[in-house]
Tab-separated table of C-alpha atoms in Angstrom:
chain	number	residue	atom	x	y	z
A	1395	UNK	CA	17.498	-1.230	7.327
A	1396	UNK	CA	18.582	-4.308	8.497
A	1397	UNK	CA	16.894	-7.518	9.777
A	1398	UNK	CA	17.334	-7.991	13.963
A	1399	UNK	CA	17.059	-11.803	15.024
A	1400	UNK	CA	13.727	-10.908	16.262
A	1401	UNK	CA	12.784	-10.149	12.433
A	1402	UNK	CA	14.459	-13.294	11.679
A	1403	UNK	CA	12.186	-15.492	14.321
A	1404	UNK	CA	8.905	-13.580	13.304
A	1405	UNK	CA	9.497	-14.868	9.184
A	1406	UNK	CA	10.597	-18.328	10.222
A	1407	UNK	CA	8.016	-18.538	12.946
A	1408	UNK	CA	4.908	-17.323	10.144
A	1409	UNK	CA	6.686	-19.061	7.221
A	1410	UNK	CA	6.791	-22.176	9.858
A	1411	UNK	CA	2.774	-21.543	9.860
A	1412	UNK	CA	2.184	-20.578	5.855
A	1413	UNK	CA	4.676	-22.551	3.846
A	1414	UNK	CA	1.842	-25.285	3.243
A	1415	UNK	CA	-0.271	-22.653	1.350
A	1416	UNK	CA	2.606	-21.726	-0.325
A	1417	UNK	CA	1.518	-22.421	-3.722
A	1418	UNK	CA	-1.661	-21.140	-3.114
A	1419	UNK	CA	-0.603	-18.359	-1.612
A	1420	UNK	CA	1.847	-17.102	-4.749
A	1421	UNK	CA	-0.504	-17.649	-7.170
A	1422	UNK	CA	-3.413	-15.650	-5.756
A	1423	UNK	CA	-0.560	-13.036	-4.953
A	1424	UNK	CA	0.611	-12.836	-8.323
A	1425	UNK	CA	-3.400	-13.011	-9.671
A	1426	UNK	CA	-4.151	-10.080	-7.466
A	1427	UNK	CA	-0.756	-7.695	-8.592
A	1428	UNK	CA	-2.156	-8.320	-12.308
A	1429	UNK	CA	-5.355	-8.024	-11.799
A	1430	UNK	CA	-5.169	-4.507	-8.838
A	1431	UNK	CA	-2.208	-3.001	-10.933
A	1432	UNK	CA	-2.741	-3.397	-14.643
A	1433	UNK	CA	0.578	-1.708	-15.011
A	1434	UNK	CA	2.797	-4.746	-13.901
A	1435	UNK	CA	1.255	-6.931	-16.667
A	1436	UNK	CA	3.779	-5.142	-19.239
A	1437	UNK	CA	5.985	-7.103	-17.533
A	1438	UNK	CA	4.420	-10.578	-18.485
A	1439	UNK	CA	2.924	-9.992	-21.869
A	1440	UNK	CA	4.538	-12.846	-23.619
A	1441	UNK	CA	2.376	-15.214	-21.262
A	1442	UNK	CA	-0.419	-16.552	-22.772
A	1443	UNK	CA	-2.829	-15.745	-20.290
A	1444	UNK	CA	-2.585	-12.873	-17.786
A	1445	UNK	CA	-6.434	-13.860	-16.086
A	1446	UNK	CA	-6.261	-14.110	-12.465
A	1447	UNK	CA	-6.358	-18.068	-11.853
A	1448	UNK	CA	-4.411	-19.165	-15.462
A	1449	UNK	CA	-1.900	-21.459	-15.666
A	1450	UNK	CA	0.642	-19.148	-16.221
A	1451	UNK	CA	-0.132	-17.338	-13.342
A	1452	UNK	CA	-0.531	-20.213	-11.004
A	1453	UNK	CA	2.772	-21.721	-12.004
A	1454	UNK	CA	4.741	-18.634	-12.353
A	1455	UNK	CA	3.099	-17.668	-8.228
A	1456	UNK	CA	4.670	-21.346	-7.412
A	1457	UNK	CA	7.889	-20.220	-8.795
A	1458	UNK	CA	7.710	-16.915	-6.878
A	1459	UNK	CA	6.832	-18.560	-3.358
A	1460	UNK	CA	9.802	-21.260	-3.819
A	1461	UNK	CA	12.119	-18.237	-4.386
A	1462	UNK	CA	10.543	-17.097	-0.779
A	1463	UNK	CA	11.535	-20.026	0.824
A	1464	UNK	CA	15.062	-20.012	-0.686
A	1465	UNK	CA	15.141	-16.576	1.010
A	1466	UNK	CA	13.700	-17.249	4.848
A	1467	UNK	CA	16.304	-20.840	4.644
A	1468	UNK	CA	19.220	-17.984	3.620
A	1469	UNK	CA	17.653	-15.162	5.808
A	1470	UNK	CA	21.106	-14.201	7.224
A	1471	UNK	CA	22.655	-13.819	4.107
A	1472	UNK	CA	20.330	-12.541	1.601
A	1473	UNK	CA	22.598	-10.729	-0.989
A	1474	UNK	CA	24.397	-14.533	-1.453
A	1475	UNK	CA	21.585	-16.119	-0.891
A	1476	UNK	CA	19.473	-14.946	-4.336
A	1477	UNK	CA	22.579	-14.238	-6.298
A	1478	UNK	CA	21.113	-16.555	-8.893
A	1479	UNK	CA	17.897	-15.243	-8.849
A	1480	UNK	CA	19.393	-12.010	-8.948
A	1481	UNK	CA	21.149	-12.738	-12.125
A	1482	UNK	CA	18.019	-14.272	-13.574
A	1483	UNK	CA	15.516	-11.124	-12.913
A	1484	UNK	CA	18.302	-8.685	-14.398
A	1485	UNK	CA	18.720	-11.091	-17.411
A	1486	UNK	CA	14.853	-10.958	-17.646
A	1487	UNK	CA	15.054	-7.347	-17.589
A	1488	UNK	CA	12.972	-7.050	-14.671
A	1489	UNK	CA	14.807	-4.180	-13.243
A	1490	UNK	CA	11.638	-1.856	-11.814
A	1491	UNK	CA	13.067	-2.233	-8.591
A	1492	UNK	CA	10.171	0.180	-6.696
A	1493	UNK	CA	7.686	-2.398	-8.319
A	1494	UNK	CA	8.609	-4.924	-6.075
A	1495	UNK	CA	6.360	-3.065	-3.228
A	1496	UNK	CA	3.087	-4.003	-5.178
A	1497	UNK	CA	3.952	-7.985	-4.668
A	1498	UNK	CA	5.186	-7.184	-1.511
A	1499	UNK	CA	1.917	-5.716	-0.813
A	1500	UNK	CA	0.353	-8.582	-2.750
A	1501	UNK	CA	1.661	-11.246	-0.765
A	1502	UNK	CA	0.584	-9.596	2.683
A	1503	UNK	CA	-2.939	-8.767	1.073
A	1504	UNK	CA	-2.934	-12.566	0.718
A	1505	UNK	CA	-1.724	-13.959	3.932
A	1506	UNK	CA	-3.931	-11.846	5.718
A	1507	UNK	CA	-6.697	-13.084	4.292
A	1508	UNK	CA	-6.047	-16.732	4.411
A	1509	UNK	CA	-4.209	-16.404	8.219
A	1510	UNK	CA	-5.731	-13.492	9.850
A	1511	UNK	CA	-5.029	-14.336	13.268
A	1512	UNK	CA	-0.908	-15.007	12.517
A	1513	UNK	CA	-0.617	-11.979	10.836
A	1514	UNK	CA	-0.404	-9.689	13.704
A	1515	UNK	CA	1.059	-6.235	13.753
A	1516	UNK	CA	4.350	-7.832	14.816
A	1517	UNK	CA	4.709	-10.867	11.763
A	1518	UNK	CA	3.670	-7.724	9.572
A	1519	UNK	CA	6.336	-5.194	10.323
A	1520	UNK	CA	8.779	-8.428	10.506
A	1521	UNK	CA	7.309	-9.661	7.200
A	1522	UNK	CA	7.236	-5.798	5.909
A	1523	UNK	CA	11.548	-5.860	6.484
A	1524	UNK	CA	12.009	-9.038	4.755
A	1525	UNK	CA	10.194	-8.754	1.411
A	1526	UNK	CA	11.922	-5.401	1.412
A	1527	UNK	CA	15.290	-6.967	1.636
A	1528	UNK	CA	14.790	-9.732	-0.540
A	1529	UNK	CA	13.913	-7.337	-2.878
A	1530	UNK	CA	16.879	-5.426	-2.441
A	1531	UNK	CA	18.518	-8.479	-2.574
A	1532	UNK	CA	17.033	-9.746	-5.619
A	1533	UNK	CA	17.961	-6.469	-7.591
A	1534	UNK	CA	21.996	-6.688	-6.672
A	1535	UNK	CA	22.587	-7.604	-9.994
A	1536	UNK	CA	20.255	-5.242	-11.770
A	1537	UNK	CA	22.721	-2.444	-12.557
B	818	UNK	CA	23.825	24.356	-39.483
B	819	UNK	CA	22.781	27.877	-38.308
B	820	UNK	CA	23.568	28.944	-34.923
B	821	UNK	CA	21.012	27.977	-32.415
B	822	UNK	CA	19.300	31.038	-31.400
B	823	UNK	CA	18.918	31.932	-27.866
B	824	UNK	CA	15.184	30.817	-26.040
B	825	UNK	CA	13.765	33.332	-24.488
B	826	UNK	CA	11.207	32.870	-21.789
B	827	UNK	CA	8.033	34.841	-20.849
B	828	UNK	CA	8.659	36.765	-17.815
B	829	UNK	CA	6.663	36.028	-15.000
B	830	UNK	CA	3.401	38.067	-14.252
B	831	UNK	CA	3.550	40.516	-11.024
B	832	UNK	CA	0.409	39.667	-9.902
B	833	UNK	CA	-0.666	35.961	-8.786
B	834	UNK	CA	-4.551	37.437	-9.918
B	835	UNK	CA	-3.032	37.769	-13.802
B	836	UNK	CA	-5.124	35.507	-16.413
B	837	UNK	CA	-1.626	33.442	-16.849
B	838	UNK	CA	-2.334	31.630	-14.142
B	839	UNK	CA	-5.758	30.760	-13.878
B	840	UNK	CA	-5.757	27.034	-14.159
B	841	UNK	CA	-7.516	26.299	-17.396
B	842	UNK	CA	-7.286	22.129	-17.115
B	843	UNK	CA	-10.729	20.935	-17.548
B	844	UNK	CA	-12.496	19.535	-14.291
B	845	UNK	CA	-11.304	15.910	-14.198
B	846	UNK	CA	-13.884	13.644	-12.086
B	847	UNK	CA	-13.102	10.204	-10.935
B	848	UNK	CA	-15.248	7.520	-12.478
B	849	UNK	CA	-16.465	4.841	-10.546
B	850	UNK	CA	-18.285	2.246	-12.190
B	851	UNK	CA	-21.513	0.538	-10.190
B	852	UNK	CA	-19.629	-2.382	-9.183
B	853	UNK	CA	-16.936	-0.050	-7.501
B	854	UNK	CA	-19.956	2.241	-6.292
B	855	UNK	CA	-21.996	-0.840	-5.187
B	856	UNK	CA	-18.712	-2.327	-3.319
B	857	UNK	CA	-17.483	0.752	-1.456
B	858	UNK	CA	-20.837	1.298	0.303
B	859	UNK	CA	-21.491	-2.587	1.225
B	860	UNK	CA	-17.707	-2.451	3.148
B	861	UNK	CA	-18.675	0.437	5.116
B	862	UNK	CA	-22.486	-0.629	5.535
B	863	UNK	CA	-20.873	-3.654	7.108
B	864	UNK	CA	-18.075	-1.918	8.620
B	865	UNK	CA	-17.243	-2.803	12.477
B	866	UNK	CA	-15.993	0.284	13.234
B	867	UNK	CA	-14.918	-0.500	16.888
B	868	UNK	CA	-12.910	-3.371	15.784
B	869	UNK	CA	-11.283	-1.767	12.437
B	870	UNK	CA	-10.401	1.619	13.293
B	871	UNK	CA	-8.455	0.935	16.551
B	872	UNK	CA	-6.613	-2.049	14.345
B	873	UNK	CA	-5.875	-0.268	11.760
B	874	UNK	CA	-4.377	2.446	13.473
B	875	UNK	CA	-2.833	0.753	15.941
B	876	UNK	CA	-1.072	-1.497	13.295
B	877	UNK	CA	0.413	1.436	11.379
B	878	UNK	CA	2.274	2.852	14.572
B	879	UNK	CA	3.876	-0.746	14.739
B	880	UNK	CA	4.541	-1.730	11.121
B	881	UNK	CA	5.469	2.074	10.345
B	882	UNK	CA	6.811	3.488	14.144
B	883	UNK	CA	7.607	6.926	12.377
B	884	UNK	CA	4.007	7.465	12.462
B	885	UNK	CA	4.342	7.764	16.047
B	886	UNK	CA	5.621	10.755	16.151
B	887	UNK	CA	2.017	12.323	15.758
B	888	UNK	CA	1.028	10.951	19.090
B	889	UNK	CA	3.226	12.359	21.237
B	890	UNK	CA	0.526	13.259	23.966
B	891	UNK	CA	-1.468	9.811	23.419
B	892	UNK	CA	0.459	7.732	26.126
B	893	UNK	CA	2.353	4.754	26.167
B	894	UNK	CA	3.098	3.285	22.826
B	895	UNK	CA	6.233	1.355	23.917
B	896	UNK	CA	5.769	-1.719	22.043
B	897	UNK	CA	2.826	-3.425	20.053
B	898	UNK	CA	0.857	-4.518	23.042
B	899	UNK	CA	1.258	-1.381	24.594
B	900	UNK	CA	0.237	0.169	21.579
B	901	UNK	CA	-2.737	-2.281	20.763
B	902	UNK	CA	-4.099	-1.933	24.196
B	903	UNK	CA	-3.755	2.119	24.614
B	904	UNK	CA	-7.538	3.829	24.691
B	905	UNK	CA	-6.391	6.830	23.321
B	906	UNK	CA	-5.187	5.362	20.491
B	907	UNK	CA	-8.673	2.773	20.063
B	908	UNK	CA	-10.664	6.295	20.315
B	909	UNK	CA	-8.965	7.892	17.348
B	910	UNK	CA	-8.917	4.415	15.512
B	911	UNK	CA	-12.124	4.906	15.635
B	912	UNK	CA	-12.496	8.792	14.582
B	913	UNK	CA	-10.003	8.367	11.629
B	914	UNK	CA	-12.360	5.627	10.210
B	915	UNK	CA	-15.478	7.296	10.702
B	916	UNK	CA	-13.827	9.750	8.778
B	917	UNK	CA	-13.790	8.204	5.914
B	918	UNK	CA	-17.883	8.598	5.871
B	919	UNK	CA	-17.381	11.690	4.294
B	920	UNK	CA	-16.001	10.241	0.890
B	921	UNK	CA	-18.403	7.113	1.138
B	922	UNK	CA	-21.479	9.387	1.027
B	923	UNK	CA	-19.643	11.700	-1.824
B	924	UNK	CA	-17.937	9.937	-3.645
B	925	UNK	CA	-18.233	12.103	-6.405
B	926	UNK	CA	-16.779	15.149	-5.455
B	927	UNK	CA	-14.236	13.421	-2.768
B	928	UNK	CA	-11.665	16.500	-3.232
B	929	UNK	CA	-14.092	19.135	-2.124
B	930	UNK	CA	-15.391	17.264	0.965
B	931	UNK	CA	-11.868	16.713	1.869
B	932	UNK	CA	-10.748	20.295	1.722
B	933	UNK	CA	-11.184	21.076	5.131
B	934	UNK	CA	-9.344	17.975	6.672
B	935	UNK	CA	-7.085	18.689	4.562
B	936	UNK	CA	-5.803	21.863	5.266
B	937	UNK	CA	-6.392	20.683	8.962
B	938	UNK	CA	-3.518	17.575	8.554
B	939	UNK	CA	-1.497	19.986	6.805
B	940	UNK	CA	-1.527	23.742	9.305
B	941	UNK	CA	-2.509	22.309	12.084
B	942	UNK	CA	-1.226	18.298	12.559
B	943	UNK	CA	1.613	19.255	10.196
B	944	UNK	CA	1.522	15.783	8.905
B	945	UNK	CA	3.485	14.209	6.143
B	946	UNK	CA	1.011	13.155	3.791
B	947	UNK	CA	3.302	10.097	2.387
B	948	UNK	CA	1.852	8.431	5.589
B	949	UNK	CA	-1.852	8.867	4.215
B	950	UNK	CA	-0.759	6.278	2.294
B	951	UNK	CA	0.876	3.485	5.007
B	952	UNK	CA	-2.308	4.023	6.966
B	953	UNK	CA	-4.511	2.955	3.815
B	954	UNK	CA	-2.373	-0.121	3.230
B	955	UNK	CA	-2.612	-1.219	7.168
B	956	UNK	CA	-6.498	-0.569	6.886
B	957	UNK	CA	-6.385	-2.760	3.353
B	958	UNK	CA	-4.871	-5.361	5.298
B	959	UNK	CA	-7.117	-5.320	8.229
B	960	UNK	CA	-10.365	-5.435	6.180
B	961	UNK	CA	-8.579	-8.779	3.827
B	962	UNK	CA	-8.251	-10.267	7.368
B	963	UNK	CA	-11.538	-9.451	8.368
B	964	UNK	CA	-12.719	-10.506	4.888
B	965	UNK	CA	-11.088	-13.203	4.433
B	966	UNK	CA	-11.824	-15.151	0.787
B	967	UNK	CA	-14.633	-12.549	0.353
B	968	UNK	CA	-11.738	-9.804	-0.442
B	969	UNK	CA	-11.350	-10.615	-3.860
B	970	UNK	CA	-9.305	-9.105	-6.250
B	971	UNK	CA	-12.046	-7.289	-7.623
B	972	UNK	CA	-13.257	-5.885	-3.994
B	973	UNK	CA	-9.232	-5.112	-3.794
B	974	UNK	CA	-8.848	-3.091	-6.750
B	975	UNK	CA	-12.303	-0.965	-5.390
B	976	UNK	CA	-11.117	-0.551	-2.095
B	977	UNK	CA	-7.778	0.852	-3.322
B	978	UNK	CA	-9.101	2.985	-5.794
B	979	UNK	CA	-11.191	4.552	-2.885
B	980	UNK	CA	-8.435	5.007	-0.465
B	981	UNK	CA	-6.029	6.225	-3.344
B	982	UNK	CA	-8.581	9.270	-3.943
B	983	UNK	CA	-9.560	9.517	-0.368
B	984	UNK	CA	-5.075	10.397	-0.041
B	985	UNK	CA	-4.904	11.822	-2.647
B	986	UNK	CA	-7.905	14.462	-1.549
B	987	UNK	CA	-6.016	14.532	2.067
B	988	UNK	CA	-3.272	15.430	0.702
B	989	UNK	CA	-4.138	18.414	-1.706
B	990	UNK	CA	-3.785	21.688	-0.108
B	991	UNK	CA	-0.777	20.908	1.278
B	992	UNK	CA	1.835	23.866	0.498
């Protein structure tokens, strides 16, 4: 599964319309995965604080949002693109590669709520395709 | 070391009635705590059923188009606005989420009340029930959009844990 250029327009087009909340919008994501799926805080458990709001959480969903905008400004070449991030996750041993649908899911939970009437059926399925292949992306290095 | 002897394994019973396979694993119920309780029935005593249903349906066919193949006789679902304005497909919007009474007013036996639609998806709509699942995430999203700040994470994890037992149920007597 690829992204088509109409993808492409669809995540610039709602990243165009989001990317001010970005912050905002990782850390609630991030809050929400930790908080909805207690599993994926084995992941995290040499933060400090895994409470939904913490600093660790709010800084770490700012991390995780400017890693989304490196990927829609290299959105035709994701694989390049996140190389570095690539190598960082599989240093960090974060290689649960069928986790990365929870934040996906996360993330949409998240811009739904905050821009309900931008996330229509057709910036979802769009958005859908491209967390899925920045994920893919991200994992390249993982084995 | 002695040589490792060989295993040998029971030999299956004939008969499918034979005490071997009566399923001994204690009843497990799903507990819900009040808050979850307390949550599940304010969403659906608020529900707007004509307004979720039809977009929650109608946004699976177009995130997930696979799904479409189960509405074959339901009209033109071309693209998304063909799709979002089809009748046939705001009618059963409707009907799937009404559906979901069943579990709202039992939530403690959810399996049992589901029996029935479940062996209905299964024989008789031969559906796949991995796409029990895409249709709960679509609704999830509709109802944050609807909710807006009010979906908390708290209201999240609820909802979820409904819809997870509500597809899991569905999907039960599949065989």
């Amino acid at each position: 599964m690829s992204l088509t250029e109409k993808d492409k327009t669809a995540v610039k087009t709602l990243w165009g319309k989001i990317s001010k909340s970005a912050d905002a919008i990782g850390a609630d994501a991030l809050g929400r995965m930790l908080s909805v799926y207690p599993q994926t805080k084995t992941y995290f458990s040499h933060w400090s604080d895994l409470s939904y709001g913490s600093g660790p959480v709010k800084a770490h969903g700012k991390k995780v949002m400017s890693g989304v905008a490196l990927a829609v400004s290299k959105i035709d070449d994701l694989t390049a693109g996140l190389q570095d991030l690539s190598e960082l996750h599989a240093f960090q041993h974060v290689s649960n590669f069928h986790r990365n649908k929870i934040l996906s899911h996360c993330i949409m939970v998240v811009i739904a709520t905050l821009f309900p009437k931008d996330f229509t059926p057709e910036a979802h399925v769009a958005t859908d395709k491209f967390l899925s292949c920045l994920a893919l992306a991200l994992s390249e290095k993982y084995r | 070391m002695g040589a490792v002897r060989g295993i040998s394994f029971p030999r299956a019973p004939a008969s499918r009635g034979h005490p071997l396979y009566r399923k001994t694993r204690a009843a497990k119920m799903v507990e819900w705590t009040d808050f979850e309780r307390e949550t599940i029935q304010n969403i659906f005593a608020q529900m707007d059923y004509e307004e979720i249903g039809p977009a929650a349906l109608s946004r699976c066919l177009v995130v997930y188009p696979w799904t479409q193949r189960y509405f074959g006789n339901f009209g033109n679902l071309y693209n998304a606005a063909a799709i979002k304005s089809n009748p046939l497909i705001a009618v059963h919007g409707k009907t799937i989420l009404h559906g979901l009474d069943r579990a709202v007013k039992n939530m403690d036996d959810i399996k049992t009340a589901y029996k029935e639609l479940s062996v209905l998806h299964s024989e008789k709509l031969h559906v796949d029930p991995d796409n029990f699942k895409l249709l709960a995430d679509c609704l999830t999203i509709v109802l944050a959009a609807k909710l807006g700040s009010s979906f908390t994470p708290d209201i999240q994890a609820a909802f979820q844990k409904f819809m997870a037992v509500v597809v899991n149920s569905l999907g039960r007597q599949y065989h």
